[in-house]
Each structure stands twice: as structure tokens, then as C-alpha cells.
């Protein structure tokens, strides 16, 4: 394993380390299969990062460091650099294999403005997993931004982490994207009193999509605007191999500011496809509501979107009752047995 320690005192310290690694691979000093372990000393790293090497990567803060004491941040967005691979803060490309990120913060500090107008120029991902063949594992991570904070494809697993943003701040085209014991927070829109949407699924047909287990959905209070757990683009269909609305909420808690409809579909003017079922669509089990006074109760699902589905006990125990059941048919099958 190639071991490197970097500190924030050097300009673009992480990028410089990755450049050094690439040079070592090019010259043959390090093989393309050698695992890379990068340790980040506490501090503030102001840079954008790209990783598209086949070498397995572990990047983590020094032992005992809190995620908020080790921050990688920058102001980047579509208005500055066009395209998903260019506008994000931290991007993993299609050549990545197995990546683990642990105990640090990734923050895109771009602030949306009324002057920028349309939503596309304000797209500003903090973390992009643009990969369908490898695996991304994040533990103890804080991923922060506003619009489109986190984009994923393929296989990813977030454990004891947090993601924050305002519009579609968790989105993508995952085969399986598993959030376990995570905090999902809808922050107020910097432009004013606008609605927030946490999850936007564009899942390939017949795949697991986004699965949230034991997660806490928080939101900053606002005057009139609403907060939705998810929304649809209305592009999925039986003939489509992509853009399916596949999201599962398992034993999750929602602050009472979240809309009881759960999913936004433009007042039923957009198709929600597929209709929720045990294995696809928008589905939930044992959701709870946290009220402003701190009390917690079982969620009233009577006002859910008509296309959402409440899992039965049999559904839950056959497919969602444990980490093993959720991940056993994914590349994480072996790794999940090693986690506490």
C-alpha cells in the first residue's frame, strides 16, 4: 500500500499528492493495482479534486479528528465550469475501483443568487461518484452544498454521515445507494423562500435505487415554502431504461416541516413511475414524525402521494430488515459483514 500524509499548509495539497501518485504509476514505480492511503491532517483545504485512477483509494482524516475539523472546500458551479465533471468539488471518474472516504467534510460553498436566474448555472455538486463499476464507501463524512450536493451512479454506501442542501441535493442514477444511520438536512435556499427537495431519483430500470435506513430527515424552518423528502422529474416509463423513481425510506424520522405527501409531483401533473411496491418505486416502512416540541409519533401516511407504497411486515423482513438483506446482492456483500 502506498501511504501519503498531506497537510493544508501546502496549496492544493490533495491534488498535488494525486498528481505525484499518477506520475509514479506512469513511470512504473507503482502498479495500477496498488492501494493508496491518503491521510489528511486537520485544517482547511481549498481546492477541487479529481480522481480517476484504478488504484483502490482510502482517504481519511487523522485518527481522532472530527469531520468538521478537516474540510475540503471550494466555490464551483455550472456557471463557472460547465458539465458535471467540471462543476463539482470532488469527482470520481469511471476508472475508479474501490474508494473509501472517512471522517472529513466536503463542502461546495457556492451560494445561489437571484441574478443567476435558471437552475442549471447554480448546479454545484460537492461530491460526484460518476462510476458504474466500482464502489464508494463513506463513513463519518459531511457532504455540504446547496443545489445538487451529491450525485451518484452505480454502487455507494454512506454510513453515519450527513448530507445537506436545498434542491435535489441527493440525486443520480444509482443501482444501489444505501444511506445507513445518516442525517439528511434541507437547508434554506439562499435566494429566498423556495421549496426544498431532498432526493431526486433517476435510477436505471429494475434497480434498488436510493435506500435510507434509520436516517434522520431535518430541515431549517422557513416562512411559507414546503420541504419534500423527494420529487420526480416525471420522465420514468415502462419503456424507459432510466429515470425510474426508486426510493425507500426504512425506519426513518422526518421533522414535521416535511410535507405529508412525501413526494412532489407538481400536483399530480407529473408521472411517478413506477408505482410504489415492495421492490421499486417510492416506498416506506415505519416512518416517524418529529414535532417542533420534540415529541415523536408514527407518521400519518393517509396523505401520502397516491403512487407511494407502505411496506408490509413481510416486505420489510424479506428485504429490508438488515444491512445484509439490503446489500447482499451488491459488491458490498463482503464489506458489510466486516462493519459493526
Short mmCIF file of C-alpha atoms in Angstrom, two decimals:
data_model
loop_
_atom_site.label_atom_id
_atom_site.label_comp_id
_atom_site.label_asym_id
_atom_site.label_seq_id
_atom_site.Cartn_x
_atom_site.Cartn_y
_atom_site.Cartn_z
CA UNK A 1 0.00 0.00 0.00
CA UNK A 2 1.19 3.49 -0.87
CA UNK A 3 0.92 5.74 2.22
CA UNK A 4 0.80 9.53 1.97
CA UNK A 5 0.07 12.21 4.57
CA UNK A 6 -0.88 15.71 3.45
CA UNK A 7 -1.47 18.97 5.29
CA UNK A 8 -3.45 22.09 4.48
CA UNK A 9 -0.42 24.38 4.66
CA UNK A 10 0.55 23.41 1.10
CA UNK A 11 -1.51 24.91 -1.76
CA UNK A 12 -3.71 22.27 -3.47
CA UNK A 13 -2.18 19.65 -1.20
CA UNK A 14 -4.52 16.80 -2.12
CA UNK A 15 -4.31 17.50 -5.84
CA UNK A 16 -0.52 17.60 -5.61
CA UNK A 17 -0.49 14.23 -3.84
CA UNK A 18 -2.71 12.67 -6.50
CA UNK A 19 -0.51 14.12 -9.25
CA UNK A 20 2.51 12.54 -7.60
CA UNK A 21 0.74 9.19 -7.45
CA UNK A 22 -0.19 9.39 -11.14
CA UNK A 23 3.43 10.14 -12.06
CA UNK A 24 4.61 7.14 -10.05
CA UNK A 25 2.12 4.92 -11.88
CA UNK A 26 3.14 6.32 -15.27
CA UNK A 27 6.82 5.61 -14.60
CA UNK A 28 6.09 2.11 -13.30
CA UNK A 29 7.22 2.85 -9.75
CA UNK A 30 3.73 1.94 -8.54
CA UNK A 31 1.36 -0.51 -10.22
CA UNK A 32 -2.21 0.34 -11.18
CA UNK A 33 -3.44 -2.16 -8.58
CA UNK A 34 -1.51 -0.80 -5.58
CA UNK A 35 -3.91 0.55 -2.93
CA UNK A 36 -3.42 4.20 -1.98
CA UNK A 37 -3.93 5.50 1.55
CA UNK A 38 -4.07 9.29 1.96
CA UNK A 39 -4.26 10.74 5.47
CA UNK A 40 -5.43 14.34 5.82
CA UNK A 41 -4.12 16.42 8.68
CA UNK A 42 -6.71 18.74 10.28
CA UNK A 43 -7.25 22.03 8.51
CA UNK A 44 -8.93 23.75 5.58
CA UNK A 45 -8.07 22.55 2.06
CA UNK A 46 -9.28 24.97 -0.63
CA UNK A 47 -9.22 23.08 -3.91
CA UNK A 48 -11.19 20.99 -6.38
CA UNK A 49 -10.19 17.33 -6.70
CA UNK A 50 -10.42 14.75 -9.50
CA UNK A 51 -9.67 11.04 -9.05
CA UNK A 52 -9.87 8.66 -12.00
CA UNK A 53 -7.19 6.08 -11.22
CA UNK A 54 -7.86 2.36 -10.92
CA UNK A 55 -5.86 2.15 -7.68
CA UNK A 56 -8.13 1.44 -4.69
CA UNK A 57 -8.22 4.56 -2.52
CA UNK A 58 -8.70 5.21 1.17
CA UNK A 59 -8.79 8.89 2.09
CA UNK A 60 -9.39 9.85 5.70
CA UNK A 61 -8.57 12.41 8.33
CA UNK A 62 -6.02 11.65 11.03
CA UNK A 63 -7.28 9.38 13.83
CA UNK A 64 -9.30 11.29 16.40
CA UNK A 65 -10.07 14.18 14.04
CA UNK A 66 -13.68 15.32 13.79
CA UNK A 67 -15.09 15.71 10.28
CA UNK A 68 -15.75 19.41 10.84
CA UNK A 69 -12.06 19.95 11.69
CA UNK A 70 -10.85 18.64 8.34
CA UNK A 71 -12.55 20.39 5.43
CA UNK A 72 -12.07 20.33 1.68
CA UNK A 73 -13.98 23.22 0.14
CA UNK A 74 -14.24 25.47 -2.90
CA UNK A 75 -16.75 27.63 -4.75
CA UNK A 76 -17.58 25.92 -8.03
CA UNK A 77 -20.71 25.62 -10.18
CA UNK A 78 -22.05 25.21 -13.71
CA UNK A 79 -21.83 28.95 -14.30
CA UNK A 80 -18.06 28.77 -13.74
CA UNK A 81 -17.19 25.38 -15.24
CA UNK A 82 -19.65 23.56 -17.48
CA UNK A 83 -20.50 19.90 -17.11
CA UNK A 84 -20.93 17.56 -14.17
CA UNK A 85 -17.27 16.50 -14.13
CA UNK A 86 -16.08 20.11 -14.04
CA UNK A 87 -18.51 22.00 -11.80
CA UNK A 88 -18.24 19.70 -8.78
CA UNK A 89 -15.78 19.96 -5.91
CA UNK A 90 -14.71 16.30 -5.64
CA UNK A 91 -15.22 13.98 -8.63
CA UNK A 92 -14.55 10.26 -9.06
CA UNK A 93 -14.41 9.11 -12.66
CA UNK A 94 -15.29 5.84 -14.41
CA UNK A 95 -11.85 4.26 -13.88
CA UNK A 96 -12.10 4.30 -10.07
CA UNK A 97 -12.48 0.89 -8.42
CA UNK A 98 -12.93 0.78 -4.65
CA UNK A 99 -12.96 4.11 -2.80
CA UNK A 100 -13.39 4.77 0.94
CA UNK A 101 -13.75 8.28 2.39
CA UNK A 102 -13.74 8.68 6.17
CA UNK A 103 -14.20 11.46 8.70
CA UNK A 104 -13.81 14.71 6.81
CA UNK A 105 -16.00 17.37 5.22
CA UNK A 106 -16.53 18.07 1.52
CA UNK A 107 -18.24 21.44 1.02
CA UNK A 108 -19.12 23.29 -2.16
CA UNK A 109 -19.52 26.83 -0.89
CA UNK A 110 -21.26 28.20 -3.98
CA UNK A 111 -24.19 30.39 -2.94
CA UNK A 112 -27.13 30.63 -5.32
CA UNK A 113 -28.25 34.10 -6.40
CA UNK A 114 -31.42 35.51 -7.95
CA UNK A 115 -29.28 37.14 -10.63
CA UNK A 116 -28.14 33.76 -11.95
CA UNK A 117 -31.75 33.01 -12.83
CA UNK A 118 -32.21 29.46 -14.13
CA UNK A 119 -31.35 26.46 -12.00
CA UNK A 120 -28.64 24.99 -14.24
CA UNK A 121 -25.98 27.68 -13.61
CA UNK A 122 -26.41 27.08 -9.87
CA UNK A 123 -25.76 23.32 -10.07
CA UNK A 124 -22.86 22.91 -7.67
CA UNK A 125 -22.12 19.37 -6.57
CA UNK A 126 -19.84 18.77 -3.60
CA UNK A 127 -19.25 15.07 -4.33
CA UNK A 128 -19.74 13.16 -7.59
CA UNK A 129 -19.47 9.37 -7.92
CA UNK A 130 -19.58 9.15 -11.72
CA UNK A 131 -18.87 5.45 -11.81
CA UNK A 132 -20.88 2.29 -12.53
CA UNK A 133 -18.28 -0.44 -12.00
CA UNK A 134 -16.62 0.35 -8.64
CA UNK A 135 -17.79 1.07 -5.10
CA UNK A 136 -17.86 4.20 -2.96
CA UNK A 137 -17.98 3.82 0.82
CA UNK A 138 -18.32 6.93 3.02
CA UNK A 139 -18.18 6.79 6.82
CA UNK A 140 -18.40 9.75 9.19
CA UNK A 141 -18.46 12.14 6.23
CA UNK A 142 -20.11 15.57 6.00
CA UNK A 143 -21.15 16.50 2.46
CA UNK A 144 -22.40 20.07 2.19
CA UNK A 145 -23.74 22.31 -0.55
CA UNK A 146 -26.93 23.81 -1.90
CA UNK A 147 -28.24 22.60 -5.25
CA UNK A 148 -27.31 19.04 -6.37
CA UNK A 149 -24.89 18.46 -3.48
CA UNK A 150 -24.37 14.73 -4.05
CA UNK A 151 -24.53 12.84 -7.35
CA UNK A 152 -24.13 9.06 -7.56
CA UNK A 153 -24.16 6.26 -10.09
CA UNK A 154 -23.58 2.55 -9.57
CA UNK A 155 -22.92 1.38 -6.01
CA UNK A 156 -22.41 3.58 -2.95
CA UNK A 157 -22.86 3.23 0.81
CA UNK A 158 -22.99 6.08 3.31
CA UNK A 159 -22.66 5.17 6.99
CA UNK A 160 -23.01 7.62 9.93
CA UNK A 161 -22.66 10.53 7.53
CA UNK A 162 -24.59 13.71 6.71
CA UNK A 163 -25.68 15.41 3.51
CA UNK A 164 -27.16 18.90 3.28
CA UNK A 165 -28.55 21.13 0.54
CA UNK A 166 -31.74 22.69 -0.75
CA UNK A 167 -32.83 21.36 -4.16
CA UNK A 168 -32.30 17.77 -5.36
CA UNK A 169 -29.32 17.64 -3.05
CA UNK A 170 -29.16 13.85 -3.23
CA UNK A 171 -29.67 12.69 -6.79
CA UNK A 172 -28.38 10.48 -9.54
CA UNK A 173 -28.60 7.17 -11.34
CA UNK A 174 -27.69 4.54 -8.75
CA UNK A 175 -28.01 0.81 -8.97
CA UNK A 176 -27.91 0.83 -5.15
CA UNK A 177 -27.17 3.86 -2.98
CA UNK A 178 -27.54 2.93 0.69
CA UNK A 179 -27.73 5.51 3.49
CA UNK A 180 -27.42 3.95 6.95
CA UNK A 181 -27.90 5.99 10.12
CA UNK A 182 -27.33 9.25 8.25
CA UNK A 183 -28.57 12.80 8.70
CA UNK A 184 -30.23 14.42 5.69
CA UNK A 185 -30.80 18.17 6.10
CA UNK A 186 -32.72 20.55 3.84
CA UNK A 187 -31.21 23.99 4.35
CA UNK A 188 -32.93 27.26 3.47
CA UNK A 189 -32.47 28.49 -0.09
CA UNK A 190 -30.06 31.42 -0.18
CA UNK A 191 -32.23 33.16 -2.83
CA UNK A 192 -35.31 33.36 -0.63
CA UNK A 193 -38.33 31.35 0.48
CA UNK A 194 -38.25 28.49 -2.05
CA UNK A 195 -39.37 24.88 -1.73
CA UNK A 196 -36.75 22.23 -0.87
CA UNK A 197 -36.45 18.69 -2.25
CA UNK A 198 -34.09 16.18 -0.69
CA UNK A 199 -33.94 13.25 -3.14
CA UNK A 200 -34.35 13.05 -6.90
CA UNK A 201 -34.11 9.56 -8.34
CA UNK A 202 -33.11 8.81 -11.93
CA UNK A 203 -32.48 5.13 -11.21
CA UNK A 204 -31.94 2.59 -14.02
CA UNK A 205 -34.91 0.29 -14.55
CA UNK A 206 -35.45 -2.53 -12.03
CA UNK A 207 -32.61 -1.41 -9.72
CA UNK A 208 -32.76 -0.76 -5.95
CA UNK A 209 -32.18 2.97 -6.24
CA UNK A 210 -31.82 5.03 -3.06
CA UNK A 211 -32.40 3.24 0.25
CA UNK A 212 -32.44 5.19 3.52
CA UNK A 213 -32.37 3.11 6.71
CA UNK A 214 -32.58 4.64 10.18
CA UNK A 215 -31.95 8.12 8.78
CA UNK A 216 -32.99 11.49 10.20
CA UNK A 217 -34.54 14.00 7.80
CA UNK A 218 -34.08 17.50 9.20
CA UNK A 219 -34.92 20.90 7.73
CA UNK A 220 -34.40 24.55 8.50
CA UNK A 221 -37.67 26.33 9.23
CA UNK A 222 -39.00 28.68 6.59
CA UNK A 223 -41.95 31.08 6.24
CA UNK A 224 -44.21 29.58 3.58
CA UNK A 225 -42.27 27.24 1.36
CA UNK A 226 -42.55 23.47 1.66
CA UNK A 227 -39.99 20.70 2.16
CA UNK A 228 -40.39 17.37 0.39
CA UNK A 229 -38.48 14.17 1.02
CA UNK A 230 -38.29 13.58 -2.72
CA UNK A 231 -39.57 14.75 -6.06
CA UNK A 232 -39.94 13.29 -9.52
CA UNK A 233 -38.93 14.66 -12.90
CA UNK A 234 -41.79 12.63 -14.36
CA UNK A 235 -39.58 11.02 -17.02
CA UNK A 236 -39.83 7.37 -16.00
CA UNK A 237 -42.00 4.97 -18.00
CA UNK A 238 -42.38 1.22 -18.71
CA UNK A 239 -40.39 1.67 -21.90
CA UNK A 240 -37.59 3.67 -20.27
CA UNK A 241 -34.38 2.03 -19.06
CA UNK A 242 -33.60 5.00 -16.82
CA UNK A 243 -35.21 7.78 -14.75
CA UNK A 244 -37.20 5.43 -12.52
CA UNK A 245 -38.42 6.82 -9.20
CA UNK A 246 -36.89 4.24 -6.86
CA UNK A 247 -36.51 5.43 -3.26
CA UNK A 248 -37.03 3.52 0.02
CA UNK A 249 -37.38 5.10 3.47
CA UNK A 250 -36.92 2.45 6.17
CA UNK A 251 -37.36 3.33 9.87
CA UNK A 252 -36.66 7.00 9.11
CA UNK A 253 -37.72 10.06 11.11
CA UNK A 254 -38.93 13.27 9.47
CA UNK A 255 -39.25 16.68 11.07
CA UNK A 256 -42.84 17.88 10.90
CA UNK A 257 -41.86 20.54 8.36
CA UNK A 258 -41.64 17.80 5.71
CA UNK A 259 -44.75 17.58 3.55
CA UNK A 260 -47.07 14.67 4.45
CA UNK A 261 -47.29 13.93 0.72
CA UNK A 262 -43.66 12.73 0.92
CA UNK A 263 -43.14 13.12 -2.85
CA UNK A 264 -43.65 16.20 -5.03
CA UNK A 265 -45.07 15.59 -8.50
CA UNK A 266 -46.28 19.08 -9.43
CA UNK A 267 -49.78 18.49 -8.02
CA UNK A 268 -50.08 15.14 -9.78
CA UNK A 269 -49.23 16.68 -13.16
CA UNK A 270 -46.12 14.54 -13.48
CA UNK A 271 -45.93 10.78 -13.77
CA UNK A 272 -44.47 8.96 -10.79
CA UNK A 273 -43.09 5.75 -12.23
CA UNK A 274 -43.06 3.03 -11.22
CA UNK A 275 -45.89 2.93 -8.72
CA UNK A 276 -44.50 2.01 -5.31
CA UNK A 277 -44.17 -1.68 -4.50
CA UNK A 278 -42.06 -3.94 -2.29
CA UNK A 279 -39.02 -3.61 -4.57
CA UNK A 280 -39.43 -0.45 -6.61
CA UNK A 281 -40.94 2.99 -6.69
CA UNK A 282 -41.28 5.24 -3.66
CA UNK A 283 -41.79 3.09 -0.58
CA UNK A 284 -41.52 3.40 3.18
CA UNK A 285 -41.72 1.44 6.39
CA UNK A 286 -42.27 2.60 9.96
CA UNK A 287 -41.75 6.30 9.29
CA UNK A 288 -41.96 8.63 12.27
CA UNK A 289 -42.63 12.35 12.61
CA UNK A 290 -40.69 14.61 14.98
CA UNK A 291 -42.73 17.63 16.06
CA UNK A 292 -41.47 21.08 16.96
CA UNK A 293 -41.91 20.38 20.68
CA UNK A 294 -39.70 17.28 20.40
CA UNK A 295 -42.39 14.62 20.57
CA UNK A 296 -42.19 11.69 18.17
CA UNK A 297 -45.08 9.69 16.74
CA UNK A 298 -45.80 7.26 13.93
CA UNK A 299 -46.19 9.17 10.69
CA UNK A 300 -49.70 9.73 9.34
CA UNK A 301 -49.41 8.18 5.88
CA UNK A 302 -53.02 8.91 4.88
CA UNK A 303 -51.91 11.98 2.91
CA UNK A 304 -49.05 10.32 1.06
CA UNK A 305 -48.85 10.65 -2.70
CA UNK A 306 -51.11 8.04 -4.23
CA UNK A 307 -48.15 6.42 -6.03
CA UNK A 308 -46.20 5.84 -2.78
CA UNK A 309 -46.33 2.46 -1.04
CA UNK A 310 -46.18 1.43 2.61
CA UNK A 311 -44.20 -1.79 3.01
CA UNK A 312 -45.87 -4.66 4.85
CA UNK A 313 -44.21 -6.62 7.65
CA UNK A 314 -43.49 -9.39 5.15
CA UNK A 315 -41.94 -6.90 2.72
CA UNK A 316 -39.73 -5.49 5.46
CA UNK A 317 -38.47 -8.78 6.87
CA UNK A 318 -37.84 -10.28 3.46
CA UNK A 319 -35.85 -7.38 2.01
CA UNK A 320 -35.07 -4.50 4.38
CA UNK A 321 -34.76 -5.71 7.97
CA UNK A 322 -30.95 -5.77 7.98
CA UNK A 323 -27.91 -4.39 6.23
CA UNK A 324 -27.27 -7.88 4.90
CA UNK A 325 -30.64 -8.09 3.16
CA UNK A 326 -30.16 -4.70 1.54
CA UNK A 327 -26.57 -5.21 0.35
CA UNK A 328 -26.16 -8.95 -0.15
CA UNK A 329 -26.60 -8.79 -3.94
CA UNK A 330 -24.24 -5.82 -4.36
CA UNK A 331 -20.43 -5.56 -4.49
CA UNK A 332 -20.62 -4.55 -0.81
CA UNK A 333 -21.66 -8.08 0.23
CA UNK A 334 -18.28 -8.93 1.73
CA UNK A 335 -17.53 -5.49 3.18
CA UNK A 336 -20.85 -5.17 5.01
CA UNK A 337 -20.11 -8.28 7.05
CA UNK A 338 -16.95 -6.59 8.36
CA UNK A 339 -18.69 -3.42 9.61
CA UNK A 340 -20.04 -3.18 13.17
#
